[in-house]
XYZ file of C-alpha atoms in Angstrom:
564
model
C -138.060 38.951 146.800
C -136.545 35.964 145.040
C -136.378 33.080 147.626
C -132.800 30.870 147.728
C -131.856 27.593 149.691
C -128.742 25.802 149.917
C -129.599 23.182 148.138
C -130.380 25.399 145.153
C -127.736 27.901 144.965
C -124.997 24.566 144.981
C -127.138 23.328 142.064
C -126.302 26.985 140.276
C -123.393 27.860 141.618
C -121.337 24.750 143.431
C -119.365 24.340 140.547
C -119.312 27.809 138.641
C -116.151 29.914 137.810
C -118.590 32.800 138.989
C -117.595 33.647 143.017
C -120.358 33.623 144.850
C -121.134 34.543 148.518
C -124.397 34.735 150.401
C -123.700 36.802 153.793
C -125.585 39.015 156.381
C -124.147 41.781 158.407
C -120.610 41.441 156.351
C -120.668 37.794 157.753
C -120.343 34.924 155.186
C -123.225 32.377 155.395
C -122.224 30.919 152.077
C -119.551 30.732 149.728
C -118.521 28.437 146.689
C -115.338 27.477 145.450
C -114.822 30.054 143.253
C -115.058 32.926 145.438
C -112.569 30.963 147.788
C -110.129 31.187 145.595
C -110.351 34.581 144.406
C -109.606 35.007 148.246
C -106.428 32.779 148.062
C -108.481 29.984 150.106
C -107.792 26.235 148.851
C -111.841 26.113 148.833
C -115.436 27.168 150.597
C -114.705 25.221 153.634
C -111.081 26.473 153.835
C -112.991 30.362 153.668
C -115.553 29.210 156.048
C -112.920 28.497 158.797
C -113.089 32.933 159.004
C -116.170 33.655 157.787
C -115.472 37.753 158.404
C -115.947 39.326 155.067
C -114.450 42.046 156.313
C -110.990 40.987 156.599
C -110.644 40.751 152.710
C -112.399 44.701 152.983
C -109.267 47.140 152.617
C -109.926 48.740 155.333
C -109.959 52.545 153.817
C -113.816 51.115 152.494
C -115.279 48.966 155.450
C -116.944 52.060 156.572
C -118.553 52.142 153.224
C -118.875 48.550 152.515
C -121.237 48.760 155.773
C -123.460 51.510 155.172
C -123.658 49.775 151.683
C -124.819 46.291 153.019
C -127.276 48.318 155.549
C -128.788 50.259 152.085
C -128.976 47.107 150.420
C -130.662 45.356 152.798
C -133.935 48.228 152.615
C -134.366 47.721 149.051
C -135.296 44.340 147.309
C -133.817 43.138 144.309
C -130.699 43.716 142.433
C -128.238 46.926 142.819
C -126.000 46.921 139.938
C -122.120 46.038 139.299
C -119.078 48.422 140.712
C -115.461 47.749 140.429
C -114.084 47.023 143.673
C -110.398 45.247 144.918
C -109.865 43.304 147.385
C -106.999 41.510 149.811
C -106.962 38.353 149.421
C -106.058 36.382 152.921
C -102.051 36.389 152.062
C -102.631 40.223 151.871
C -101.889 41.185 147.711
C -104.767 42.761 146.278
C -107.379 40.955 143.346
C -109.767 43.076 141.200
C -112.949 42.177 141.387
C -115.774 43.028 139.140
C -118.967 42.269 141.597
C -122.579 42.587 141.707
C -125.048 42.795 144.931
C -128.994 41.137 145.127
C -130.966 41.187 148.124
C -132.535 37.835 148.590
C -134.561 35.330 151.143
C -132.546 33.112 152.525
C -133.718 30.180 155.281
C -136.964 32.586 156.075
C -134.657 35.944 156.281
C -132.937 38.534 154.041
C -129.804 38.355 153.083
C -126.930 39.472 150.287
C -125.910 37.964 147.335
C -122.610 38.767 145.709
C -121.111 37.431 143.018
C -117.609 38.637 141.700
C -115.729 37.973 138.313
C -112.093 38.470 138.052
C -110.774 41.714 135.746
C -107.625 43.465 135.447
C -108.522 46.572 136.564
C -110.395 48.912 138.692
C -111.588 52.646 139.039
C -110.914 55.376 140.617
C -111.477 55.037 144.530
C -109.051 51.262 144.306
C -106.387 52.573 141.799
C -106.498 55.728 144.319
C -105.865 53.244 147.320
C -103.755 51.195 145.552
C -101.276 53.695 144.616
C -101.807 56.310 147.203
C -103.130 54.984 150.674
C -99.912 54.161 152.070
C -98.119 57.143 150.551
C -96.674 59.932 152.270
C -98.802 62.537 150.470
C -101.932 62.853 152.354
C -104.196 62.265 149.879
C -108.594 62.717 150.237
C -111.074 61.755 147.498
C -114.395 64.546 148.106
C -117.330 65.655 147.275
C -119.414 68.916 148.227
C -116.461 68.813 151.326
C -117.946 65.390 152.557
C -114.957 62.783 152.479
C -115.366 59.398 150.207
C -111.856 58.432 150.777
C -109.042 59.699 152.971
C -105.706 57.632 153.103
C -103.366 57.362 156.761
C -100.932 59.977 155.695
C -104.110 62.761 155.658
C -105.812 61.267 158.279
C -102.851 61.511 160.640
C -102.372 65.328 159.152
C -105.698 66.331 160.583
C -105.125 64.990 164.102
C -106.757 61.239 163.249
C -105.100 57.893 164.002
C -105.527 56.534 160.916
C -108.212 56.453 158.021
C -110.975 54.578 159.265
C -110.755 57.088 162.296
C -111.308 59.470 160.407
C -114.155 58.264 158.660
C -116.221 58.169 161.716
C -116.812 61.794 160.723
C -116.047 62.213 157.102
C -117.078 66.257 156.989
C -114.060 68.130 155.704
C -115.879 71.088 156.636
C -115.487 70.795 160.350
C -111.779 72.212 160.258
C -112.509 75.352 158.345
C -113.387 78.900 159.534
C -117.080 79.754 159.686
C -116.290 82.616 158.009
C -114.767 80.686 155.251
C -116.695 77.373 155.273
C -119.393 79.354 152.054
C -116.058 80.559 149.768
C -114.675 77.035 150.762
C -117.664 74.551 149.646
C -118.219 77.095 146.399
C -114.526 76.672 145.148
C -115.187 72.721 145.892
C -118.286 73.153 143.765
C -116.392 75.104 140.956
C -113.866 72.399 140.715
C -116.289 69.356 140.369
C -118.352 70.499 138.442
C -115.776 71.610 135.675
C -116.114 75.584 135.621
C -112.749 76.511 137.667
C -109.789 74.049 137.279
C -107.821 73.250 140.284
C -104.867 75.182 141.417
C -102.138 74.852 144.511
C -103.482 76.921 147.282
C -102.243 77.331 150.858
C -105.105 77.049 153.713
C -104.831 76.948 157.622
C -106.987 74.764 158.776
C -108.590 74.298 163.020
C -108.205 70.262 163.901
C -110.507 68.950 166.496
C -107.997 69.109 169.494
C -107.490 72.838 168.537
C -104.505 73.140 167.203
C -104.083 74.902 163.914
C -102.435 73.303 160.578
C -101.092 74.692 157.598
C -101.448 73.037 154.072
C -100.337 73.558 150.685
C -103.387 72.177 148.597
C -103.789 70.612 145.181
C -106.983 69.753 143.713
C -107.723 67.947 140.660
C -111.476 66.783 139.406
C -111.526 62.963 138.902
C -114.508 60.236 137.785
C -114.789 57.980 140.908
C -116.110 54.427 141.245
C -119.707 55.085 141.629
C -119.817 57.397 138.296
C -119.852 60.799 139.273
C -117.626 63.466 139.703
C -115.270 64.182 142.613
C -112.279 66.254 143.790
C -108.834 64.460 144.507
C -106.911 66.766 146.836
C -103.416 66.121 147.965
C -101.966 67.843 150.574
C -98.257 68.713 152.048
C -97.626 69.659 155.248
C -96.627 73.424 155.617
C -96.383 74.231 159.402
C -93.046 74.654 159.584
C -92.412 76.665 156.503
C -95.230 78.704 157.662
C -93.926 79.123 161.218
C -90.459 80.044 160.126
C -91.892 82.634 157.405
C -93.605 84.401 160.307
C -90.706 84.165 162.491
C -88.583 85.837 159.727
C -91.255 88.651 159.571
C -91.585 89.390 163.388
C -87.614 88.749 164.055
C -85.987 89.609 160.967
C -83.498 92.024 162.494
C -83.019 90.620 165.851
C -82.530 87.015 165.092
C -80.917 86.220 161.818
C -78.705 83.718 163.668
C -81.806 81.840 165.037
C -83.705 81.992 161.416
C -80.319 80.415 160.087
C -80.892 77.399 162.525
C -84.401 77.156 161.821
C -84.231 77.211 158.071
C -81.452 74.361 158.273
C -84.280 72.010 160.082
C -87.585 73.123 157.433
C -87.785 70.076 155.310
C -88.957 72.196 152.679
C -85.966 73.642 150.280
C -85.469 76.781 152.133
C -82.671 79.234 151.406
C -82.200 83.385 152.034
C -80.603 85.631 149.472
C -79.099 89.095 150.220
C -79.451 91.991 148.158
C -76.903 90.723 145.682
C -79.515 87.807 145.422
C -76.318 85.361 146.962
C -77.073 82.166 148.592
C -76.894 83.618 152.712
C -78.586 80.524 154.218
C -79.803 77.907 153.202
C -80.935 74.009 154.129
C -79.704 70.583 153.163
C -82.941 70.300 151.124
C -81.694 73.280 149.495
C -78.563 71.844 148.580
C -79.988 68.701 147.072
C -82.210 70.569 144.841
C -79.946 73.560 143.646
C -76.252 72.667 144.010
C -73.930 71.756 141.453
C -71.741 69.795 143.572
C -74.826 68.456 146.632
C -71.963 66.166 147.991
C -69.626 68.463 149.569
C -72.545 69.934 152.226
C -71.723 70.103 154.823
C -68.672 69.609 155.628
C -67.986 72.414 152.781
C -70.457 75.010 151.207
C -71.469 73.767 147.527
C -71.783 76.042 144.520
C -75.171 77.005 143.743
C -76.957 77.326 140.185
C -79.827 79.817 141.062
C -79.868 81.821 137.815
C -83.749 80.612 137.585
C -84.484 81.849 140.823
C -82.978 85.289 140.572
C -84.847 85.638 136.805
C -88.053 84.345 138.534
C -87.305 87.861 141.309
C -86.387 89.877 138.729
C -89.936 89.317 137.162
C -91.471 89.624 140.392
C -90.246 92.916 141.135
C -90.793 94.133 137.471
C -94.371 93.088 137.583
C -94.649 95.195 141.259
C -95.439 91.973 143.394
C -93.952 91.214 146.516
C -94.072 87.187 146.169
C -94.279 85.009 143.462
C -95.421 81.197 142.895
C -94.020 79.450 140.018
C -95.117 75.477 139.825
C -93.378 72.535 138.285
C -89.996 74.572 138.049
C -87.094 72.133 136.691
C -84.428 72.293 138.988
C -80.516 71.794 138.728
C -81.098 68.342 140.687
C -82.977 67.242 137.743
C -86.092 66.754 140.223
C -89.572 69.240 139.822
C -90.035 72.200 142.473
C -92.969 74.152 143.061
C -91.182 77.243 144.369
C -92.588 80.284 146.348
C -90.701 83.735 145.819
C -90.874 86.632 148.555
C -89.297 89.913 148.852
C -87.581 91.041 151.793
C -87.384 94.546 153.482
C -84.258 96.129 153.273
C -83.901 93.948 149.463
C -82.963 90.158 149.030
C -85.667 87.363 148.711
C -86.522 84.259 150.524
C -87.121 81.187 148.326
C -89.276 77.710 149.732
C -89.167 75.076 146.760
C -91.410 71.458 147.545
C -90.125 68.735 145.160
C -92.830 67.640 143.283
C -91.546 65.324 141.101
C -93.178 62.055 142.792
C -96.296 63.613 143.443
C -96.505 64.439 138.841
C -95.668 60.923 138.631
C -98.415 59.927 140.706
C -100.484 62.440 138.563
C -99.319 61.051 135.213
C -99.951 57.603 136.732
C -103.954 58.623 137.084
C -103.630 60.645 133.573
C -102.301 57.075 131.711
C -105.266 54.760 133.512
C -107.946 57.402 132.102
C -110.372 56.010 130.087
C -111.130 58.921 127.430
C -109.090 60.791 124.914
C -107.761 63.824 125.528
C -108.633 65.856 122.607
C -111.902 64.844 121.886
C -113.418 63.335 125.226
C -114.721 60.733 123.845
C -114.064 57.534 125.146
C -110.471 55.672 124.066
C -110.103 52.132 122.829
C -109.327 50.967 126.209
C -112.275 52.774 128.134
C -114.415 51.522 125.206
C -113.634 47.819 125.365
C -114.351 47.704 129.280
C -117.507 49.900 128.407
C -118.648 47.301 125.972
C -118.155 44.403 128.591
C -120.287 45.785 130.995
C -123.033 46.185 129.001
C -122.479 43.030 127.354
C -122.651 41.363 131.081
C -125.561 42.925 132.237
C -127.487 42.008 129.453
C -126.567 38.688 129.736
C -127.403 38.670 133.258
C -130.844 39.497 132.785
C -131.051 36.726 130.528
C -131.506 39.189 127.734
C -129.908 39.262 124.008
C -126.822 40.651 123.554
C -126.926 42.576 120.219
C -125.646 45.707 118.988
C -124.943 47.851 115.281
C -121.699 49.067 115.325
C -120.445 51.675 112.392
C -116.557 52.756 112.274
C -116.405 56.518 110.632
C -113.370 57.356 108.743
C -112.600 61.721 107.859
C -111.940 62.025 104.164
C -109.324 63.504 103.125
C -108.360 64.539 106.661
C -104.826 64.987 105.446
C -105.498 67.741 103.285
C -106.999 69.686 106.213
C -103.615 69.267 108.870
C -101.823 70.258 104.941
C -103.280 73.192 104.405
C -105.037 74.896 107.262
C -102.764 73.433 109.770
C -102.892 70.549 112.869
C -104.982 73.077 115.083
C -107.743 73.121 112.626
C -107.555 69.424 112.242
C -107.915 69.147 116.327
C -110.763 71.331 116.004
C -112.605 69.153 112.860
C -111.823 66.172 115.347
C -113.614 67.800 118.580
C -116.622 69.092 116.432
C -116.826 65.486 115.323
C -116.764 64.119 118.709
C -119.318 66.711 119.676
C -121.835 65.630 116.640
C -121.476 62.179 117.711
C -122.137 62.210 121.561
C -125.263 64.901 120.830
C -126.996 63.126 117.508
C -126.814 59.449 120.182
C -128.507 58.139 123.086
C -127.232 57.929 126.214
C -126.342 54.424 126.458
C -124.746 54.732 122.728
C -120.934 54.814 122.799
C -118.531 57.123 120.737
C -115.041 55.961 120.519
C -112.052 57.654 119.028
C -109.789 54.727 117.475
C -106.817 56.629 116.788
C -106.302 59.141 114.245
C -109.234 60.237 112.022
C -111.047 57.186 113.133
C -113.837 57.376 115.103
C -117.219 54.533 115.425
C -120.160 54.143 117.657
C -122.108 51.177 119.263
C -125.115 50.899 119.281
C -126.844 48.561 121.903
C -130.125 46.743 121.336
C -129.866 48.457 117.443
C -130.531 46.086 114.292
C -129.222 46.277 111.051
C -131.520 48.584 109.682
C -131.268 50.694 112.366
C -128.157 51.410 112.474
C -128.159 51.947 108.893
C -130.505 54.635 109.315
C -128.301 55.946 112.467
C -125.286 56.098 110.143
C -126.534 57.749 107.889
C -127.865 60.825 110.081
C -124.286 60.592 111.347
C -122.946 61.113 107.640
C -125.558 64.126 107.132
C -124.468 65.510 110.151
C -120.820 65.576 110.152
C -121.325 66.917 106.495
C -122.850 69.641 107.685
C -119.815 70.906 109.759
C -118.610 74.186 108.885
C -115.913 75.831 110.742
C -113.456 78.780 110.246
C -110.263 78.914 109.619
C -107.146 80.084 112.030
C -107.526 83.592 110.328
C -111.752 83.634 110.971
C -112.393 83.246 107.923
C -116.183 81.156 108.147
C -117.058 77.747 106.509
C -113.978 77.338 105.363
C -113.308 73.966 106.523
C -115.678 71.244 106.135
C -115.783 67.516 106.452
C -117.411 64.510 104.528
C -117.541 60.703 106.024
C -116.988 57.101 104.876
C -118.210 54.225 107.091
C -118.415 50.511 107.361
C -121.838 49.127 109.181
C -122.503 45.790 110.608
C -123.921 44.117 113.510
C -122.413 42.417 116.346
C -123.530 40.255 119.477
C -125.976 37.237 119.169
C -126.631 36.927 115.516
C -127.319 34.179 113.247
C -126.251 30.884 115.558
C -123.424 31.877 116.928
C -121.577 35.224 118.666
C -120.020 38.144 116.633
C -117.523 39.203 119.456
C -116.214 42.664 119.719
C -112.879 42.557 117.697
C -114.526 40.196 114.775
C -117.067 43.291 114.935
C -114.708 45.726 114.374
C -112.934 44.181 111.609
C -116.010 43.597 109.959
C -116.725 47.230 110.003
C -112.998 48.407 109.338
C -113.356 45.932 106.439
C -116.196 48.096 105.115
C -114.988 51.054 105.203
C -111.911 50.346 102.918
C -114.612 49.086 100.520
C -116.122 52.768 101.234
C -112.568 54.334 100.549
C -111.939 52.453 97.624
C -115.634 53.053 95.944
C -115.447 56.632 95.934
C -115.724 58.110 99.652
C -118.459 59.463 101.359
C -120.553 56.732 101.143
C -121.876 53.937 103.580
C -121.088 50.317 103.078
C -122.911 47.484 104.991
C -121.265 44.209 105.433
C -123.814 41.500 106.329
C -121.116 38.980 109.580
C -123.088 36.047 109.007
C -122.587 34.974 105.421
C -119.171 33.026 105.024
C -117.375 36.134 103.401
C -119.062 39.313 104.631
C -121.054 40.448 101.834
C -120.356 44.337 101.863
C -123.637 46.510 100.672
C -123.320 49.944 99.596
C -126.351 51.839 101.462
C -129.294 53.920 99.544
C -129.626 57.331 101.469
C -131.590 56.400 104.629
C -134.501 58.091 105.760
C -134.361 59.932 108.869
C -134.060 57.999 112.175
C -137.458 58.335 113.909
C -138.029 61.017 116.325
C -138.204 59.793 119.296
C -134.723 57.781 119.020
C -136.581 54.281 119.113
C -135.306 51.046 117.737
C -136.367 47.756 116.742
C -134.591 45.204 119.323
């Protein structure tokens, strides 16, 4: 265990732009300027005045910061970097990129942490950030065991707030027993990629007994620590559900008293007769389907439900007695998920949720994603924070920081899109993608740049190396063969041109990331111009970067080695 004393970690640290904090049991037994700051403190002594660590802890994650510190504190050594955010003490939040080290400190363990500022953070804070003092009840899972729950769900299943409900984080708890297997198997389906997820409806048991209805949403997201989880959002549905099952038990005895009670659903709730005319409806009903929402309700509005009566038209077509249709656009100009049923007797009862803030949250998520769409590879954005990291934990370890980078340019992708259409193209681009993340190592990253363009870095990978990488690359990707729209085999294939060089600590000095790049982009328009389907290397530390057309290189060794 690495031993510390005041005295030294001033020496290292006193004056660094690194934050640094030394603290047992979530209390702070040092800090240095730097950190202060980051905290909105003037400096250390300032900090010192409240030495609780946890009041900068949003407190959604002091459950976790604790069992984390109590981990820590079994295992000597260093534990890696995370994203995290915190509040600093005038309450905005400050993205932290942080690492944790047990050490000794005055004849006792202790934790080290030292924090960098970035821009950004993952999953579980932009999840927090955005979400955990929304409406929507929103819970991050995994395998039904909660790793994130904001107020608005905790206080749907019977909790006072989130860190309540974190004293017990099983989700499984409030389902049937019956149920709990089908339950944790769809969970499984969804995080691990085989089912996607879909809006469901569940009643649920809370603690106290009572029951709960939900209308359920789940969607498989990366969290913080690296691994896949389930993000499900939930609405509540009790009194939709209670008014649906008064309509079934009372529908002939009590069509005044259903009026009433559909006016106070929040949902969107209206009844049509068999003429499929507006007979009841609610003020949420109005806002979402009337032409003229103003007039209600001092006057009945005039309704545009021409979607809803082709929606119960296909319904009854098809044979079914109820219908879902999500993400409906609606008169209002605002999204509806809407739920169709059929009545006895003829007419339909409609329920629509406005879903229009809850997509923008969605498309909010989508937009911070790190990886392209198409070809699931990373994107420029997820590659550049990709790069950093390793770049920082190398240089934490006092180790080298080098890396071969090649960009890869399609020839002649053009003529593909012209003449076997776009779809083909998408498909050359995700084979591609494919070759790339299966012919490299784990720690290798595959970027697409945009278009056609794709390159990989290579850590710890010389010049020769990456060479001989490249060029397995090339071999590769010429080897595609793929059928046309009409199945028509090895029709389409695909040839390479790509610009090598190096990057990192070469020469005397740093080749940073973007001088890397442009290096490489550099020599690949030498590859273009001389013909295609070549490999040109271009040497970053002569004055002019000396671009060298590549013999064919041997095959990489077997075993994936390189020369660091």
């Amino acid at each position: 265990m690495t031993r510390f004393e005041q005295k030294e970690i001033d020496r290292l640290y006193g004056y660094s732009t690194v934050g640094v904090i030394i603290h047992r049991d979530l209390k702070v037994v040092y800090v240095n300027d730097a950190y202060a700051r980051m905290m909105g403190c003037h400096d250390a002594v300032d900090f010192m005045v409240d030495p609780d660590l946890v009041r900068y802890i949003p407190p959604a994650f002091h459950r976790e910061a604790l069992l984390l510190y109590e981990q820590f504190m079994e295992v000597i050594g260093f534990h890696g970097w995370k994203k995290v955010y915190n509040l600093r003490r005038d309450g905005t939040p400050v993205w932290l990129e942080i690492s944790d080290e047990t050490i000794e400190w005055e004849d006792d363990r202790a934790l080290m942490t030292t924090a960098q500022l970035i821009d950004n953070g993952t999953t579980a804070m932009q999840v927090d950030h955005m979400l955990g003092r929304s409406f929507i009840a929103v819970t991050v899972h995994r395998d039904m065991r909660a790793l994130y729950v904001n107020d608005a769900f905790a206080r749907l299943m019977g909790a006072s707030n989130a860190g309540d409900f974190m004293q017990n984080p099983d989700l499984l708890r409030f389902v049937d027993d019956q149920a709990r297997e089908d339950v944790l198997a769809h969970s499984h389906s969804i995080l691990h990629g085989v089912v996607a997820g879909n809006r469901r409806r569940e009643c649920n048991m809370l603690d106290d007994g009572d029951e709960v209805w939900r209308d359920l949403t789940d969607e498989r997201i990366l969290w913080h620590d690296g691994k896949a989880a389930v993000l499900t959002t939930a609405h509540d549905v009790r009194e939709e559900v209670r008014m649906t099952n008064m309509l079934v038990r009372n529908k002939n005895s009590l069509e005044n008293a259903v009026a009433e009670v559909i006016r106070m659903v929040p949902t969107a709730v209206a009844m049509f007769d068999e003429e499929l005319h507006v007979l009841h409806f609610n003020r949420e009903f109005s806002r979402l389907f009337a032409q003229n929402p103003a007039v209600f309700p001092a006057a009945i509005p005039e309704f545009d439900v021409s979607g809803l009566r082709a929606i119960y038209r296909e319904m009854v077509r098809a044979g079914h007695d109820h219908a879902d249709r999500n993400g409906v656009m609606t008169p209002s100009g605002r999204l509806a998920d809407i739920r169709t049923n059929r009545l006895q007797g003829g007419g339909m009862m409609i329920s629509a949720l406005d879903v229009t803030d809850h997509k923008e949250v969605e498309k909010q998520l989508a937009v911070l994603a790190s990886t392209d769409p198409l070809t699931e590879v990373l994107n420029r954005r997820g590659f550049e924070g990709a790069v950093s990291r390793l770049q920082d934990i190398r240089r934490l370890r006092n180790k080298e920081w080098l890396y071969g980078i090649a960009v890869l340019d399609l020839d002649y992708f053009k003529q593909i899109n012209d003449r076997f259409g776009h779809n083909c193209g998408d498909r050359v681009l995700q084979e591609v993608a494919a070759v790339l993340r299966s012919a490299l190592r784990d720690d290798d990253l595959v970027v697409r740049l945009g278009g056609e363009e794709f390159a990989v870095l290579l850590p710890s990978a010389t010049a020769r190396v990456t060479m001989d990488i490249a060029g397995r690359l090339a071999r590769m990707i010429g080897d595609i063969k793929l059928p046309d729209d009409d199945g028509n085999d090895a029709m389409i294939s695909v040839t390479v041109s790509i610009g090598v060089t190096i990057g990192g600590d070469v020469g005397e000095g740093e080749i940073d990331l973007p001088t890397a790049l442009l290096i490489a982009d550099r020599a690949l328009y030498q590859a273009k111009q001389g013909g295609r389907n070549c490999i040109i290397y271009a040497d970053p530390t002569l004055p002019t970067a000396m671009m060298m057309p590549s013999a064919p290189p041997p095959p990489a060794s077997p075993d994936g080695s390189r020369e660091v």
